[in-house]
Amino acid sequence: MKILNIVGARPNFMKVAPLHRAFQKKSEIESKIVHTGQHYDAKMSDVFFNQLELPKPDYFLGIGGGSHTQQTAKIMLEFEKVVEAEQPDLVLVVGDVTSTIACALVATKMHIPIAHVEAGLRSGDRRMPEEINRILTDSISDYLFVTEQAGIDNLKHEGVPDEKVFMVGNCMIDSLVYYRQKAGLLDIMPSLGVAKDDFVLMTMHRPANVDTAEGLTSILQIIENTTPYKKVLFPIHPRTKNNIERFGLTAKLDAIQGLILTEPQGYLEFLHLMENSALVITDSGGIQEETTYLQVPCLTFRDSTERPVTVDLGTNQLLADLNPVTVHEKVIETLEGRAKKGVIPPLWDGHAAERIAEVLVQKFNQ
């Protein structure tokens, strides 16, 4: 059974790493990795090759930037050549990035079965390109591997036959469990000027939050309101940094006492910082899941989440807008120990990839 595993953006690496390991343990599976190059720079390369112990990709498509339409078209054209050359038995896609839907479209047009890992997630917000990617990919996939009950419910509501859907757990958590000890051995906090529980970790990158002067001004005010209580460690995304410069807010950013700005961190470094922080403030999707597993309080700046289990069972709280007053209240509540307590969702145990491998071998042998 030849499987082409698709990666294109940073979160994909953490999901494909445990899958590739699980597939390699199965004599029935030949596992190959296709990197579209949707996101590619030295930091991504480091994460991919070194930290996650993945081999060099069998194919690197070198797509690079561009609009969603341009990226989708370029990926489809290049991936079609790979499918023609390899004649795989299955194309496996993860998550909801442009590479996911682009490669799934090629596979279905060439009559290759598709497995979608992290299927069924819905935010209800079709303005997000990721939401469209999720819906379309699920509609053409043959095997839908689900991380939480909401995924089962969403797919059932959309009329997906039960026999296509498998609750397996969360591959992102597989990577966290696998690398947690290695991340714990890092000694990076002294060089950053922080210690366990004495800092708030922040990430912000979504266009809705960082593409306007108003949004960025609110983010800076939130940081300024937080630093009297805890240092704020902010690995700043290139998009966010560029927009701060574009709107003339660099001086205001630099003037905040107690703010520690860093470059984007590697996977292990960020995992280490998450586990040792007092609170995480973010607009990321995957971080909601990781903080829930680590039992670290998380405030997420989005008006909806495709991962409701992180709110229903986990440590995550959604904040619909960047209101510094509301955020200040939540930060104080958390730092005083009054944050919501969470539990780890079912099957988030580090073995999701193994379950996926078992299902695929079983189905292929039928």
PDB file of N, CA and C in Angstrom, residues 2 6 25 62 75 91 96 125 129 134 138 162 167 178 184 198 226 252 267 272 275 290 301 312 330 344 350-351:
ATOM      1  N   LYS A   2       0.926   1.949  -1.101  1.00  0.00           N
ATOM      2  CA  LYS A   2       1.776   3.131  -1.191  1.00  0.00           C
ATOM      3  C   LYS A   2       0.954   4.370  -0.825  1.00  0.00           C
ATOM      4  N   ILE A   6       0.975  14.367   2.530  1.00  0.00           N
ATOM      5  CA  ILE A   6       1.152  15.736   2.065  1.00  0.00           C
ATOM      6  C   ILE A   6       1.449  16.667   3.244  1.00  0.00           C
ATOM      7  N   LYS A  25       6.307   1.232  10.564  1.00  0.00           N
ATOM      8  CA  LYS A  25       6.274   0.011  11.372  1.00  0.00           C
ATOM      9  C   LYS A  25       5.382  -1.068  10.750  1.00  0.00           C
ATOM     10  N   GLY A  62       8.164  23.078  -4.209  1.00  0.00           N
ATOM     11  CA  GLY A  62       8.694  24.438  -4.312  1.00  0.00           C
ATOM     12  C   GLY A  62       7.688  25.485  -4.727  1.00  0.00           C
ATOM     13  N   ILE A  75       0.033  24.138  -6.924  1.00  0.00           N
ATOM     14  CA  ILE A  75       0.173  22.848  -6.243  1.00  0.00           C
ATOM     15  C   ILE A  75      -0.486  21.742  -7.073  1.00  0.00           C
ATOM     16  N   VAL A  91      -3.762   8.927  -1.063  1.00  0.00           N
ATOM     17  CA  VAL A  91      -3.187  10.240  -0.745  1.00  0.00           C
ATOM     18  C   VAL A  91      -3.726  10.652   0.623  1.00  0.00           C
ATOM     19  N   ASP A  96      -6.097  21.742   7.281  1.00  0.00           N
ATOM     20  CA  ASP A  96      -7.005  22.579   6.489  1.00  0.00           C
ATOM     21  C   ASP A  96      -6.294  23.649   5.663  1.00  0.00           C
ATOM     22  N   ASP A 125     -17.672  29.539  10.305  1.00  0.00           N
ATOM     23  CA  ASP A 125     -17.331  30.821   9.701  1.00  0.00           C
ATOM     24  C   ASP A 125     -16.736  30.592   8.308  1.00  0.00           C
ATOM     25  N   PRO A 129     -10.724  30.959   4.931  1.00  0.00           N
ATOM     26  CA  PRO A 129     -10.394  30.011   3.860  1.00  0.00           C
ATOM     27  C   PRO A 129     -10.209  28.591   4.378  1.00  0.00           C
ATOM     28  N   ARG A 134     -11.683  22.769   4.751  1.00  0.00           N
ATOM     29  CA  ARG A 134     -12.137  21.618   5.552  1.00  0.00           C
ATOM     30  C   ARG A 134     -13.381  20.974   4.930  1.00  0.00           C
ATOM     31  N   ASP A 138     -13.355  17.204   3.191  1.00  0.00           N
ATOM     32  CA  ASP A 138     -14.164  16.134   3.775  1.00  0.00           C
ATOM     33  C   ASP A 138     -15.157  15.565   2.761  1.00  0.00           C
ATOM     34  N   ASP A 162     -21.480   6.715   7.961  1.00  0.00           N
ATOM     35  CA  ASP A 162     -20.748   6.363   9.175  1.00  0.00           C
ATOM     36  C   ASP A 162     -19.520   5.507   8.881  1.00  0.00           C
ATOM     37  N   MET A 167     -13.176   7.715  14.685  1.00  0.00           N
ATOM     38  CA  MET A 167     -12.663   8.511  15.810  1.00  0.00           C
ATOM     39  C   MET A 167     -11.347   7.889  16.261  1.00  0.00           C
ATOM     40  N   TYR A 178       5.210  12.580  22.163  1.00  0.00           N
ATOM     41  CA  TYR A 178       6.471  11.966  21.735  1.00  0.00           C
ATOM     42  C   TYR A 178       7.672  12.861  22.033  1.00  0.00           C
ATOM     43  N   GLY A 184      11.499  19.164  27.194  1.00  0.00           N
ATOM     44  CA  GLY A 184      11.739  19.490  28.596  1.00  0.00           C
ATOM     45  C   GLY A 184      13.205  19.591  28.963  1.00  0.00           C
ATOM     46  N   ASP A 198       6.516  32.562  35.333  1.00  0.00           N
ATOM     47  CA  ASP A 198       6.633  34.011  35.555  1.00  0.00           C
ATOM     48  C   ASP A 198       6.389  34.802  34.276  1.00  0.00           C
ATOM     49  N   THR A 226      -0.751  43.695  30.718  1.00  0.00           N
ATOM     50  CA  THR A 226      -0.356  42.416  31.319  1.00  0.00           C
ATOM     51  C   THR A 226       1.014  42.479  31.980  1.00  0.00           C
ATOM     52  N   LYS A 252       5.965  52.329  19.786  1.00  0.00           N
ATOM     53  CA  LYS A 252       5.050  51.972  20.884  1.00  0.00           C
ATOM     54  C   LYS A 252       5.338  50.558  21.380  1.00  0.00           C
ATOM     55  N   TYR A 267       9.671  24.069  16.937  1.00  0.00           N
ATOM     56  CA  TYR A 267       8.602  23.296  17.586  1.00  0.00           C
ATOM     57  C   TYR A 267       8.955  22.929  19.021  1.00  0.00           C
ATOM     58  N   HIS A 272       8.298  23.762  24.870  1.00  0.00           N
ATOM     59  CA  HIS A 272       8.927  24.010  26.180  1.00  0.00           C
ATOM     60  C   HIS A 272       8.372  25.289  26.809  1.00  0.00           C
ATOM     61  N   GLU A 275       4.650  24.871  27.988  1.00  0.00           N
ATOM     62  CA  GLU A 275       4.496  24.086  29.218  1.00  0.00           C
ATOM     63  C   GLU A 275       4.911  24.865  30.458  1.00  0.00           C
ATOM     64  N   GLU A 290      -2.954  22.033  22.137  1.00  0.00           N
ATOM     65  CA  GLU A 290      -1.741  21.721  22.912  1.00  0.00           C
ATOM     66  C   GLU A 290      -1.850  22.217  24.351  1.00  0.00           C
ATOM     67  N   PHE A 301      -8.144  34.594  20.764  1.00  0.00           N
ATOM     68  CA  PHE A 301      -8.823  35.734  20.163  1.00  0.00           C
ATOM     69  C   PHE A 301      -9.468  35.349  18.839  1.00  0.00           C
ATOM     70  N   ASP A 312     -15.107  23.138  25.625  1.00  0.00           N
ATOM     71  CA  ASP A 312     -16.060  22.334  26.395  1.00  0.00           C
ATOM     72  C   ASP A 312     -15.378  21.530  27.499  1.00  0.00           C
ATOM     73  N   LYS A 330      -9.756  38.830  32.292  1.00  0.00           N
ATOM     74  CA  LYS A 330      -9.477  37.403  32.148  1.00  0.00           C
ATOM     75  C   LYS A 330      -8.048  37.064  32.578  1.00  0.00           C
ATOM     76  N   ILE A 344      -8.236  16.351  29.748  1.00  0.00           N
ATOM     77  CA  ILE A 344      -7.733  15.930  28.441  1.00  0.00           C
ATOM     78  C   ILE A 344      -8.837  15.149  27.719  1.00  0.00           C
ATOM     79  N   GLY A 350      -1.597  10.038  22.524  1.00  0.00           N
ATOM     80  CA  GLY A 350      -0.324   9.793  21.848  1.00  0.00           C
ATOM     81  C   GLY A 350      -0.334   8.621  20.888  1.00  0.00           C
ATOM     82  N   HIS A 351      -1.503   8.012  20.634  1.00  0.00           N
ATOM     83  CA  HIS A 351      -1.561   6.809  19.793  1.00  0.00           C
ATOM     84  C   HIS A 351      -2.510   6.943  18.606  1.00  0.00           C
TER      85      HIS A 351
END
